[in-house]
Amino acid sequence: MGKTKPKKIKDICCVGAGYVGGPTMAVIAYNCPNLRITVVDISKERIEKWNSEDLSDLPVYEKGLDKIISESRGKNLFFSNEIDNAIKNADMVFISVNTPVKQSGVGAGQMSDLKWVEACARKISEQAVGHTIVVEKSTLPVRTAETIKKILFSRNNISENNKKSFSVLSNPEFLAEGSAIHDLQYPDRVLIGGDDNDSINALEEIYSKWVAKDKIIKTNTWSSELSKLTANAFLAQRISSINSISAFCEVSGADISDVSNAVGKDSRIGSKFLMAGPGFGGSCFKKDILNLVYLCNYFGLKEVGDFWYEVIKINDWQQDRIYKIIVDKLFGNITGKKISLLGFSFKSGTNDTRESPSISIARKLLNEGCFLTIHDPKVKVEQINKDLDQYKYFDNSVNVNQELFEEGCWNFTRDLRIAAKNSDAIVILTEWDEYKNIDWLEISSLMRKPNWIFDTRRVLNAKMLRKSDINIWQLGEGFTDH
Ligand code: NAD
Ligand code: UGA
């Protein structure tokens, strides 16, 4: 017999056990012990890792995630590949699958590829029993809820003894990787878009277990979908804005930290997201802006689309300009030289490398024929191998000798001293805490001379080091050589 509407939510399913699905559901389970939550995925490997006894082997690294997983998993939080059963039992199904940019066909390179969302909607339509609230947690183009509804309400899965009904809500996720658990536990706001008050209230009731009511915003579905794309576009725009000014500082003698500080003190502007760096990475900013650009053009708003596209152009330019500065400083030639990259994740606090500036900078340097040694405290070498798939991994991580360097190859180490040994240059690309307190005089003594340090994250005390004989380039400040 089917479930009827309205009713209290007891059983939740989340389709997609990724960077959003896993942590988000873990926090809901932790705050709502009376709910039973099953997170499902098509990937056997991902689910095995979510169920791993060894909590350092979870597929997502986030501070505090291991603790809440250990408190809830097996009690009211389950990870499974049994998608059909989980949907059948659920009163509410979250769609939390990936929505990357389409690779081919109409809208290739800009439009969101909704094939995974569509597959999910079909599965829910087929397997759901009675009334089910479907929640868009993935970031989706405006009006996707309409498409989901059309699929859900297609008649062929409905029979006399299984009368199904659905309502669809938009509930975009605003967590940032590296601070996901904190962001979920203490959100600035929770956004719920929809047109069915009972369903909106049911979802609101869940969040209100730990989020103050005045932080829960309710809108129509389209405002909710568009707000998510707009929030990401605004955040990315701030980074491109400050990065464009970082280049200006390098040629004018202004100091980017002073400029960020002075500008951010204006309460109308605010101090967050004004850190100049190698450009934004992560799985979402680029794809969400591209999607916004596509939608603007689709609706005939070319000027608006062009405006947002500039944010991406400045981001690509920042990475390209860093690579060219490195080559230029090393006398225009890096063939056969060893360059060490510190940091491969797109920001600190996460093992995620998607769209990491390190990938594009590593590829450009490898194309010039250097030998790269990559260091990162959390990213696994297997992941880097996928990201640099067309370049040869040279498995000789200990004491690489100059004569063994192979052009256009790379290796990996978790030891900073091995990274530094015989290298001509070190490039800091991620702001991991452990890069902030390096003894640069010691590290420099291991490098081949003349040696350079390129600090794209502004983590080292350049003023102090300028007194030593190390050649330093710092983003937003420029170069001191000896
Ligand atoms: P992800 O790639 O880490 O995870 C998606 C998961 O969905 C994968 O494990 C995949 O196997 C699974 N999946 C795909 N199709 C499926 C299907 N039909 N059935 C079952 N499982 C399926 O992606 P993510 O980073 O978690 O992002 C998910 C969504 O959340 C995206 O729309 C993204 O834009 C949005 N988002 C991401 C973040 C973030 O920080 N990563 C933050 C906010 C919003
Ligand atoms: C971003 C948003 O911050 C989240 O609100 C959103 O939910 C998420 O995208 C999403 O939709 O996926 P995330 O990409 O995980 O989160 O991380 P951010 O902290 O936003 O950093 C993104 C990139 O910008 C990183 O490469 C980071 O190093 C860079 N950044 C950030 C800067 O260069 N300067 C800054 O001041 C801030």
Coordinates of C-alpha atoms in Angstrom, one line a residue, residues 25-371:
M25 CA 23.1 13.4 4.9
A26 CA 25.6 12.6 7.7
V27 CA 24.8 16.0 9.3
I28 CA 21.0 15.5 8.9
A29 CA 21.3 12.1 10.5
Y30 CA 23.4 13.4 13.3
N31 CA 20.9 16.2 14.1
C32 CA 17.7 14.1 13.5
P33 CA 18.2 10.7 15.2
N34 CA 14.5 9.9 14.5
L35 CA 15.0 9.9 10.8
R36 CA 16.4 6.9 9.0
I37 CA 18.6 8.0 6.1
T38 CA 20.0 5.8 3.3
V39 CA 22.6 7.3 1.0
V40 CA 22.8 5.3 -2.3
D41 CA 25.1 5.4 -5.3
I42 CA 25.7 3.5 -8.5
S43 CA 29.4 3.3 -7.6
K44 CA 30.3 0.2 -5.5
E45 CA 33.7 1.6 -4.7
R46 CA 32.3 4.8 -3.2
I47 CA 29.8 3.0 -1.1
E48 CA 32.5 0.5 0.1
K49 CA 34.6 3.5 1.2
W50 CA 31.7 5.2 3.0
N51 CA 31.2 1.9 4.9
S52 CA 34.9 1.5 5.6
E53 CA 35.9 0.6 9.2
D54 CA 38.9 2.8 8.7
L55 CA 37.5 6.3 9.0
S56 CA 40.6 7.8 7.3
D57 CA 39.5 5.9 4.2
L58 CA 36.2 7.7 3.7
P59 CA 35.9 8.9 0.1
V60 CA 35.6 12.5 1.2
Y61 CA 38.1 14.2 3.5
E62 CA 36.4 16.9 5.7
K63 CA 37.4 17.9 9.2
G64 CA 34.9 16.5 11.7
L65 CA 33.2 14.1 9.1
D66 CA 34.8 11.0 10.7
K67 CA 33.3 11.9 14.1
I68 CA 29.7 12.4 12.9
I69 CA 29.9 9.3 10.6
S70 CA 31.0 7.2 13.6
E71 CA 28.1 8.5 15.7
S72 CA 25.4 7.9 13.1
R73 CA 26.5 5.2 10.7
G74 CA 24.7 1.9 11.3
K75 CA 22.2 3.6 13.6
N76 CA 20.2 5.9 11.5
L77 CA 22.6 6.5 8.6
F78 CA 23.2 3.8 6.0
F79 CA 25.3 3.7 2.7
S80 CA 24.1 1.3 0.1
N81 CA 24.1 0.3 -3.6
E82 CA 20.5 -0.9 -3.2
I83 CA 19.0 2.1 -4.9
D84 CA 15.5 0.7 -5.7
N85 CA 14.8 -0.4 -2.2
A86 CA 15.9 2.8 -0.6
I87 CA 13.7 4.8 -3.0
K88 CA 10.7 2.5 -2.4
N89 CA 10.9 3.0 1.4
A90 CA 11.5 6.8 1.3
D91 CA 9.1 9.6 2.1
M92 CA 11.6 12.0 0.8
V93 CA 14.3 11.5 -1.9
F94 CA 17.2 13.9 -2.3
I95 CA 18.8 14.1 -5.7
S96 CA 22.5 14.8 -5.1
V97 CA 24.1 13.5 -8.2
N98 CA 26.8 15.3 -10.3
T99 CA 25.8 17.9 -12.9
P100 CA 29.0 18.6 -14.9
V101 CA 29.2 20.7 -18.1
K102 CA 28.0 18.9 -21.2
Q103 CA 30.9 17.6 -23.3
S104 CA 29.2 17.3 -26.7
G105 CA 26.1 18.1 -28.6
V106 CA 23.8 21.1 -28.1
G107 CA 25.2 23.5 -25.4
A108 CA 28.6 21.6 -25.2
G109 CA 31.1 23.3 -23.0
Q110 CA 28.5 25.4 -21.2
M111 CA 25.1 23.8 -20.5
S112 CA 24.8 21.4 -17.5
D113 CA 24.7 17.8 -18.5
L114 CA 21.5 16.6 -16.8
K115 CA 21.8 12.9 -17.8
W116 CA 22.5 11.8 -14.2
V117 CA 19.6 13.9 -12.8
E118 CA 17.3 12.5 -15.5
A119 CA 18.3 9.0 -14.8
C120 CA 17.6 9.6 -11.1
A121 CA 14.1 11.1 -11.8
R122 CA 13.3 8.1 -14.0
K123 CA 14.4 5.7 -11.2
I124 CA 12.3 7.6 -8.6
S125 CA 9.3 7.6 -10.9
E126 CA 9.6 3.9 -11.4
Q127 CA 10.4 2.8 -7.8
A128 CA 8.6 5.3 -5.6
V129 CA 5.6 4.1 -3.7
G130 CA 2.7 6.4 -2.7
H131 CA 3.5 10.0 -2.0
T132 CA 7.2 11.1 -2.3
I133 CA 8.8 14.5 -1.9
V134 CA 11.7 14.9 -4.3
V135 CA 14.3 17.4 -3.3
E136 CA 16.8 18.9 -5.8
K137 CA 20.0 19.1 -3.8
S138 CA 22.3 19.1 -6.9
T139 CA 22.9 22.6 -8.4
L140 CA 20.6 22.8 -11.4
P141 CA 19.7 25.1 -14.3
V142 CA 16.7 27.3 -13.7
R143 CA 13.4 25.5 -14.4
T144 CA 14.9 22.0 -14.1
A145 CA 12.2 21.2 -11.5
E146 CA 9.8 21.4 -14.4
T147 CA 11.7 18.6 -16.3
I148 CA 11.9 16.5 -13.2
K149 CA 8.2 16.8 -12.7
K150 CA 7.4 15.8 -16.2
I151 CA 9.5 12.6 -15.8
L152 CA 8.1 11.8 -12.4
F153 CA 4.5 12.3 -13.5
S154 CA 4.8 10.3 -16.7
R155 CA 2.0 7.8 -16.5
N156 CA 3.6 4.5 -17.4
N157 CA 4.7 3.6 -13.8
I158 CA 1.4 4.1 -12.2
S159 CA -1.0 1.2 -11.7
E160 CA -4.3 0.8 -9.8
N161 CA -2.7 -0.7 -6.7
N162 CA 0.3 1.8 -6.7
K163 CA -1.1 5.3 -6.9
K164 CA 1.9 7.6 -6.9
S165 CA 2.2 11.2 -6.3
F166 CA 5.2 13.6 -6.0
S167 CA 6.0 17.1 -5.1
V168 CA 9.3 18.6 -6.1
L169 CA 11.4 21.1 -4.0
S170 CA 14.6 22.9 -4.7
N171 CA 17.0 23.0 -1.7
P172 CA 20.4 24.0 -3.1
E173 CA 23.5 23.3 -1.0
F174 CA 25.8 26.1 -0.1
L175 CA 28.6 24.2 1.7
A176 CA 32.2 24.9 0.8
E177 CA 34.7 22.0 0.8
G178 CA 37.2 22.1 3.6
S179 CA 34.6 23.6 5.9
A180 CA 31.6 21.4 4.9
I181 CA 30.7 20.1 8.4
H182 CA 30.9 23.6 9.9
D183 CA 28.9 25.1 7.0
L184 CA 26.2 22.4 7.3
Q185 CA 26.0 22.6 11.1
Y186 CA 25.9 26.5 11.1
P187 CA 24.6 27.6 7.7
D188 CA 24.2 31.3 6.8
R189 CA 20.8 30.2 5.4
V190 CA 18.9 27.2 4.2
L191 CA 16.9 27.8 1.0
I192 CA 13.8 25.9 0.1
G193 CA 11.9 26.6 -3.1
G194 CA 8.6 25.0 -4.1
D195 CA 4.9 25.5 -4.6
D196 CA 3.5 22.8 -2.2
N197 CA 3.3 24.2 1.3
D198 CA 3.0 20.8 3.0
S199 CA 6.2 19.6 1.4
I200 CA 8.0 22.8 2.1
N201 CA 7.0 22.6 5.8
A202 CA 8.1 19.0 6.0
L203 CA 11.6 19.9 4.8
E204 CA 11.6 23.0 7.0
E205 CA 10.8 20.8 10.0
I206 CA 13.9 18.7 9.4
Y207 CA 16.3 21.6 9.2
S208 CA 14.6 23.4 12.1
K209 CA 16.0 20.6 14.4
W210 CA 19.3 22.6 14.3
V211 CA 18.9 25.7 12.2
A212 CA 17.1 28.8 13.5
K213 CA 13.7 29.4 11.7
D214 CA 14.8 32.9 10.6
K215 CA 17.6 31.4 8.6
I216 CA 15.3 29.2 6.6
I217 CA 14.3 31.1 3.5
K218 CA 11.3 29.9 1.5
T219 CA 10.8 31.1 -2.2
N220 CA 9.3 29.8 -5.4
T221 CA 11.2 27.0 -7.1
W222 CA 12.8 29.2 -9.9
S223 CA 14.1 31.8 -7.4
S224 CA 15.7 29.1 -5.4
E225 CA 17.4 27.5 -8.4
L226 CA 18.6 30.9 -9.7
S227 CA 19.8 32.0 -6.3
K228 CA 22.3 29.1 -6.2
L229 CA 23.8 29.9 -9.5
T230 CA 23.9 33.6 -8.6
A231 CA 25.6 33.0 -5.3
N232 CA 28.4 31.0 -6.9
A233 CA 28.8 33.6 -9.7
F234 CA 29.1 36.4 -7.1
L235 CA 31.6 34.5 -5.1
A236 CA 33.7 33.6 -8.1
Q237 CA 33.4 37.2 -9.4
R238 CA 35.1 38.5 -6.2
I239 CA 38.0 36.2 -6.7
S240 CA 38.5 37.3 -10.3
S241 CA 38.2 40.9 -9.2
I242 CA 40.9 40.7 -6.6
N243 CA 43.1 38.5 -8.9
S244 CA 43.0 41.1 -11.6
I245 CA 44.1 43.7 -9.0
S246 CA 46.9 41.4 -7.9
A247 CA 48.5 41.8 -11.3
F248 CA 48.1 45.5 -11.0
C249 CA 49.9 45.5 -7.6
E250 CA 52.8 43.7 -9.1
V251 CA 53.5 46.4 -11.6
S252 CA 52.6 49.4 -9.5
G253 CA 54.2 48.8 -6.1
A254 CA 50.9 48.6 -4.3
D255 CA 50.5 45.7 -1.8
I256 CA 47.6 43.3 -2.5
S257 CA 47.1 42.5 1.1
D258 CA 46.8 46.2 2.0
V259 CA 44.3 46.7 -0.9
S260 CA 42.2 43.7 0.1
N261 CA 42.2 44.8 3.7
A262 CA 41.3 48.4 2.9
V263 CA 38.6 47.5 0.4
G264 CA 37.1 44.7 2.6
K265 CA 36.8 47.0 5.6
D266 CA 33.9 48.7 3.8
S267 CA 31.0 46.9 5.4
R268 CA 29.1 47.1 2.1
I269 CA 31.9 45.1 0.4
G270 CA 32.9 42.8 3.3
S271 CA 36.3 41.1 4.0
K272 CA 35.6 37.5 2.9
F273 CA 36.6 36.1 -0.5
L274 CA 39.2 38.8 -1.2
M275 CA 42.3 36.5 -1.1
A276 CA 44.3 36.7 -4.3
G277 CA 45.6 33.4 -5.5
P278 CA 46.1 31.2 -8.6
G279 CA 42.5 31.4 -9.4
F280 CA 39.4 29.5 -8.2
G281 CA 39.2 25.8 -8.6
G282 CA 36.6 23.3 -7.4
S283 CA 33.9 21.4 -9.2
C284 CA 31.3 24.2 -9.2
F285 CA 32.3 27.8 -9.8
K286 CA 33.3 27.3 -13.4
K287 CA 30.5 25.0 -14.4
D288 CA 27.9 27.1 -12.6
I289 CA 29.0 30.3 -14.3
L290 CA 29.2 28.5 -17.7
N291 CA 25.7 27.3 -17.1
L292 CA 24.5 30.9 -16.2
V293 CA 26.2 32.2 -19.4
Y294 CA 24.4 29.5 -21.4
L295 CA 21.0 30.4 -19.8
C296 CA 21.6 34.1 -20.4
N297 CA 22.3 33.5 -24.1
Y298 CA 19.4 31.1 -24.4
F299 CA 17.1 33.8 -23.1
G300 CA 18.6 36.4 -25.5
L301 CA 20.6 38.2 -22.8
K302 CA 24.0 38.2 -24.6
E303 CA 25.4 41.2 -22.7
V304 CA 24.6 39.6 -19.3
G305 CA 26.2 36.3 -20.5
D306 CA 29.3 38.2 -21.7
F307 CA 29.6 40.0 -18.3
W308 CA 29.7 36.7 -16.4
Y309 CA 32.0 35.0 -18.9
E310 CA 34.7 37.6 -18.1
V311 CA 35.0 36.1 -14.6
I312 CA 36.1 32.8 -16.1
K313 CA 38.5 34.5 -18.6
I314 CA 40.3 36.3 -15.8
N315 CA 40.6 33.0 -13.9
D316 CA 42.2 31.2 -16.9
W317 CA 44.4 34.2 -17.5
Q318 CA 45.7 34.2 -13.9
Q319 CA 46.9 30.6 -14.2
D320 CA 48.4 31.2 -17.6
R321 CA 50.2 34.3 -16.3
I322 CA 51.7 32.4 -13.3
Y323 CA 53.0 29.6 -15.6
K324 CA 54.6 32.2 -18.0
I325 CA 56.3 34.0 -15.0
I326 CA 57.8 30.7 -13.9
V327 CA 59.2 29.9 -17.3
D328 CA 60.4 33.5 -17.8
K329 CA 62.3 33.6 -14.4
L330 CA 64.0 30.3 -15.1
F331 CA 65.7 31.9 -18.1
G332 CA 62.9 31.0 -20.6
N333 CA 63.8 27.3 -20.4
I334 CA 62.6 24.6 -18.0
T335 CA 63.4 21.6 -20.1
G336 CA 65.3 19.1 -17.9
K337 CA 64.8 21.2 -14.8
K338 CA 63.1 19.9 -11.7
I339 CA 60.2 22.0 -10.4
S340 CA 58.3 21.0 -7.2
L341 CA 54.6 21.9 -6.8
L342 CA 53.4 22.2 -3.2
G343 CA 49.7 21.5 -3.1
F344 CA 47.5 19.7 -5.6
S345 CA 43.9 20.1 -4.1
F346 CA 42.0 23.1 -5.3
K347 CA 42.1 24.6 -1.7
S348 CA 43.3 23.4 1.7
G349 CA 41.2 21.2 3.9
T350 CA 40.0 18.9 1.1
N351 CA 41.3 16.0 -1.0
D352 CA 39.3 17.2 -4.0
T353 CA 41.3 18.2 -7.1
R354 CA 38.5 19.0 -9.5
E355 CA 39.4 22.1 -11.6
S356 CA 42.4 22.7 -9.3
P357 CA 44.7 25.4 -10.6
S358 CA 47.5 22.9 -9.9
I359 CA 46.3 20.7 -12.7
S360 CA 46.4 23.4 -15.4
I361 CA 49.7 24.8 -14.2
A362 CA 51.2 21.3 -13.9
R363 CA 50.1 20.5 -17.5
K364 CA 51.6 23.7 -18.9
L365 CA 54.9 23.2 -17.1
L366 CA 55.1 19.5 -18.2
N367 CA 54.4 20.6 -21.8
E368 CA 57.6 22.7 -21.6
G369 CA 59.6 19.5 -20.7
C370 CA 60.4 20.0 -17.0
F371 CA 60.4 17.2 -14.4

